[in-house]
C-alpha cells in the first residue's frame, strides 16, 4: 500500500550492499533490486520473516524479499521460487527528531546454496546454529567485496542499463 509523503522507514544499509547489487549478473536485476529496496523503504512491500534453520546463522530477526527478472515475482509462482533475495531487518528509531524505524538492508544475493543468508550471517557476525565442517574455499565474498554506497550502486546500475539498451538499438 503506497504511503504519501516521506518514506515509512529510514534506510540504513550495510556498507557492502552496493557491491552486492553490482555483483548481480544483469543490469536489469540490479535495477529491480534497487526498485525493491525503494519499495521496502516506502512501505509498499514487505518481505517474509526468516526462520532459524540448522547449519545456518540465526537470522530469525530478519526478513527476506524475493525478486527475479520479472518485477512481479515476489513469491513462488508455478513451482519456481524467484532466484534472488534481499535480506533486511527493522530496527527501532534512533534518538532524535526522526521517529521512523530503521530498515537496514544487510545483503542482496542468490538464494542458491543459501548464499545470501550465509552472507548476511557473516556481516552480522552470527554463528551457525549447528556447526557443520567448513568446506575449503577461497575468501568469502563478504570479505572480498569492495565497499560501495547504495547511491553509487544505483548510479552504476543505471549506467549499465542505459548502455545495454543502447546496444540493442
Tab-separated table of C-alpha atoms in Angstrom:
chain	number	residue	atom	x	y	z
A	1	UNK	CA	0.000	0.000	0.000
A	2	UNK	CA	1.704	3.264	-1.089
A	3	UNK	CA	2.499	5.829	1.564
A	4	UNK	CA	2.161	9.537	0.780
A	5	UNK	CA	4.924	11.901	1.847
A	6	UNK	CA	8.201	10.733	3.383
A	7	UNK	CA	9.274	7.109	3.365
A	8	UNK	CA	7.747	4.882	6.032
A	9	UNK	CA	11.216	3.746	7.147
A	10	UNK	CA	14.640	5.343	7.300
A	11	UNK	CA	17.021	3.478	5.026
A	12	UNK	CA	20.256	2.255	6.602
A	13	UNK	CA	22.181	-0.252	4.516
A	14	UNK	CA	25.241	-2.369	5.235
A	15	UNK	CA	28.291	-0.768	3.542
A	16	UNK	CA	28.700	-3.711	1.130
A	17	UNK	CA	25.111	-3.788	-0.155
A	18	UNK	CA	26.079	-1.540	-3.073
A	19	UNK	CA	28.704	-4.102	-4.111
A	20	UNK	CA	26.107	-6.892	-3.748
A	21	UNK	CA	23.812	-5.116	-6.184
A	22	UNK	CA	26.595	-4.525	-8.692
A	23	UNK	CA	27.530	-8.217	-8.446
A	24	UNK	CA	24.088	-9.270	-9.718
A	25	UNK	CA	24.547	-10.786	-13.193
A	26	UNK	CA	22.475	-8.332	-15.243
A	27	UNK	CA	21.714	-4.619	-15.254
A	28	UNK	CA	18.015	-5.477	-15.203
A	29	UNK	CA	18.395	-7.473	-11.958
A	30	UNK	CA	20.394	-4.587	-10.469
A	31	UNK	CA	17.604	-2.179	-11.357
A	32	UNK	CA	14.921	-4.478	-9.933
A	33	UNK	CA	16.889	-4.865	-6.673
A	34	UNK	CA	17.073	-1.074	-6.328
A	35	UNK	CA	13.346	-0.762	-7.040
A	36	UNK	CA	12.545	-3.423	-4.421
A	37	UNK	CA	14.716	-1.696	-1.794
A	38	UNK	CA	12.976	1.586	-2.533
A	39	UNK	CA	9.575	-0.115	-2.232
A	40	UNK	CA	10.603	-1.604	1.118
A	41	UNK	CA	11.674	1.807	2.426
A	42	UNK	CA	8.397	3.384	1.323
A	43	UNK	CA	6.409	0.576	2.952
A	44	UNK	CA	4.853	-0.577	-0.341
A	45	UNK	CA	6.031	-4.189	0.060
A	46	UNK	CA	7.048	-6.352	2.982
A	47	UNK	CA	9.168	-9.466	2.989
A	48	UNK	CA	8.615	-12.741	4.813
A	49	UNK	CA	10.143	-13.417	8.218
A	50	UNK	CA	13.197	-15.680	8.213
A	51	UNK	CA	13.149	-18.784	10.386
A	52	UNK	CA	16.032	-20.329	12.300
A	53	UNK	CA	17.490	-23.270	10.356
A	54	UNK	CA	20.146	-25.843	11.222
A	55	UNK	CA	23.629	-25.219	9.786
A	56	UNK	CA	22.748	-21.589	9.117
A	57	UNK	CA	23.323	-18.416	11.122
A	58	UNK	CA	20.349	-17.410	13.276
A	59	UNK	CA	18.621	-14.775	11.158
A	60	UNK	CA	15.195	-15.163	12.758
A	61	UNK	CA	15.012	-11.417	13.490
A	62	UNK	CA	15.462	-10.613	9.773
A	63	UNK	CA	13.153	-10.647	6.779
A	64	UNK	CA	13.614	-11.615	3.115
A	65	UNK	CA	12.100	-10.191	-0.034
A	66	UNK	CA	12.131	-12.256	-3.215
A	67	UNK	CA	12.885	-10.806	-6.631
A	68	UNK	CA	13.745	-12.031	-10.100
A	69	UNK	CA	13.779	-10.763	-13.683
A	70	UNK	CA	10.030	-10.298	-13.648
A	71	UNK	CA	9.338	-7.350	-11.350
A	72	UNK	CA	6.136	-9.100	-10.273
A	73	UNK	CA	7.935	-12.158	-8.891
A	74	UNK	CA	7.570	-11.687	-5.122
A	75	UNK	CA	6.610	-15.266	-4.355
A	76	UNK	CA	6.716	-18.828	-5.598
A	77	UNK	CA	4.898	-18.988	-8.937
A	78	UNK	CA	4.283	-22.222	-10.804
A	79	UNK	CA	6.583	-24.216	-8.527
A	80	UNK	CA	9.589	-21.950	-9.179
A	81	UNK	CA	10.791	-19.575	-6.492
A	82	UNK	CA	12.425	-16.303	-7.516
A	83	UNK	CA	16.197	-16.792	-7.528
A	84	UNK	CA	17.279	-13.633	-5.684
A	85	UNK	CA	16.787	-12.266	-2.163
A	86	UNK	CA	17.061	-9.014	-0.262
A	87	UNK	CA	17.743	-9.743	3.420
A	88	UNK	CA	16.900	-6.893	5.784
A	89	UNK	CA	15.849	-6.045	9.312
A	90	UNK	CA	13.709	-3.450	11.000
A	91	UNK	CA	15.234	-1.649	13.962
A	92	UNK	CA	13.978	0.860	16.485
A	93	UNK	CA	14.310	4.526	15.599
A	94	UNK	CA	17.488	6.309	16.594
A	95	UNK	CA	17.232	9.085	19.174
A	96	UNK	CA	16.379	12.387	17.535
A	97	UNK	CA	13.566	14.158	15.726
A	98	UNK	CA	13.101	11.444	13.068
A	99	UNK	CA	10.993	8.811	14.849
A	100	UNK	CA	10.787	6.410	11.890
A	101	UNK	CA	12.038	2.867	12.334
A	102	UNK	CA	15.241	1.939	10.502
A	103	UNK	CA	15.100	-0.511	7.618
A	104	UNK	CA	18.593	-1.956	7.249
A	105	UNK	CA	19.382	-3.994	4.140
A	106	UNK	CA	22.043	-6.497	5.201
A	107	UNK	CA	22.647	-8.472	1.986
A	108	UNK	CA	21.419	-8.892	-1.594
A	109	UNK	CA	22.182	-12.064	-3.488
A	110	UNK	CA	21.339	-15.529	-4.718
A	111	UNK	CA	19.019	-17.963	-2.994
A	112	UNK	CA	21.060	-20.880	-4.367
A	113	UNK	CA	23.099	-22.732	-1.729
A	114	UNK	CA	21.788	-20.238	0.873
A	115	UNK	CA	24.472	-17.812	-0.347
A	116	UNK	CA	22.650	-14.629	0.645
A	117	UNK	CA	21.768	-15.977	4.103
A	118	UNK	CA	25.358	-17.017	4.819
A	119	UNK	CA	26.496	-13.585	3.645
A	120	UNK	CA	24.014	-11.865	5.986
A	121	UNK	CA	25.166	-14.041	8.888
A	122	UNK	CA	28.808	-13.195	8.204
A	123	UNK	CA	28.075	-9.469	8.055
A	124	UNK	CA	26.151	-9.591	11.325
A	125	UNK	CA	28.874	-11.802	12.866
A	126	UNK	CA	26.432	-14.567	13.729
A	127	UNK	CA	27.388	-18.167	14.257
A	128	UNK	CA	25.605	-21.109	12.682
A	129	UNK	CA	23.022	-22.784	14.900
A	130	UNK	CA	24.559	-26.200	14.260
A	131	UNK	CA	28.119	-26.127	13.067
A	132	UNK	CA	28.957	-28.214	10.030
A	133	UNK	CA	32.530	-28.798	8.829
A	134	UNK	CA	33.559	-25.785	6.791
A	135	UNK	CA	34.481	-26.622	3.190
A	136	UNK	CA	37.824	-25.363	1.918
A	137	UNK	CA	37.189	-22.384	-0.332
A	138	UNK	CA	38.523	-19.026	-1.369
A	139	UNK	CA	37.869	-15.974	0.850
A	140	UNK	CA	34.179	-15.206	1.112
A	141	UNK	CA	32.509	-12.557	-0.987
A	142	UNK	CA	31.703	-10.746	2.254
A	143	UNK	CA	35.405	-10.177	2.942
A	144	UNK	CA	36.444	-9.526	-0.660
A	145	UNK	CA	33.649	-7.198	-1.793
A	146	UNK	CA	34.588	-3.550	-2.202
A	147	UNK	CA	32.593	-1.058	-0.158
A	148	UNK	CA	30.221	0.898	-2.356
A	149	UNK	CA	27.404	3.129	-1.295
A	150	UNK	CA	23.874	2.343	-2.345
A	151	UNK	CA	23.800	5.625	-4.293
A	152	UNK	CA	26.951	4.637	-6.200
A	153	UNK	CA	25.491	1.203	-6.948
A	154	UNK	CA	22.299	2.825	-8.194
A	155	UNK	CA	24.219	5.209	-10.458
A	156	UNK	CA	26.348	2.399	-11.921
A	157	UNK	CA	23.322	0.117	-12.400
A	158	UNK	CA	21.501	2.866	-14.323
A	159	UNK	CA	24.588	3.455	-16.488
A	160	UNK	CA	24.857	-0.272	-17.270
A	161	UNK	CA	21.157	-0.494	-18.087
A	162	UNK	CA	21.381	2.501	-20.448
A	163	UNK	CA	24.461	1.016	-22.101
A	164	UNK	CA	22.700	-2.336	-22.567
A	165	UNK	CA	19.641	-0.609	-24.031
A	166	UNK	CA	21.739	1.466	-26.437
A	167	UNK	CA	23.448	-1.707	-27.733
A	168	UNK	CA	20.057	-3.238	-28.547
A	169	UNK	CA	19.089	-0.297	-30.779
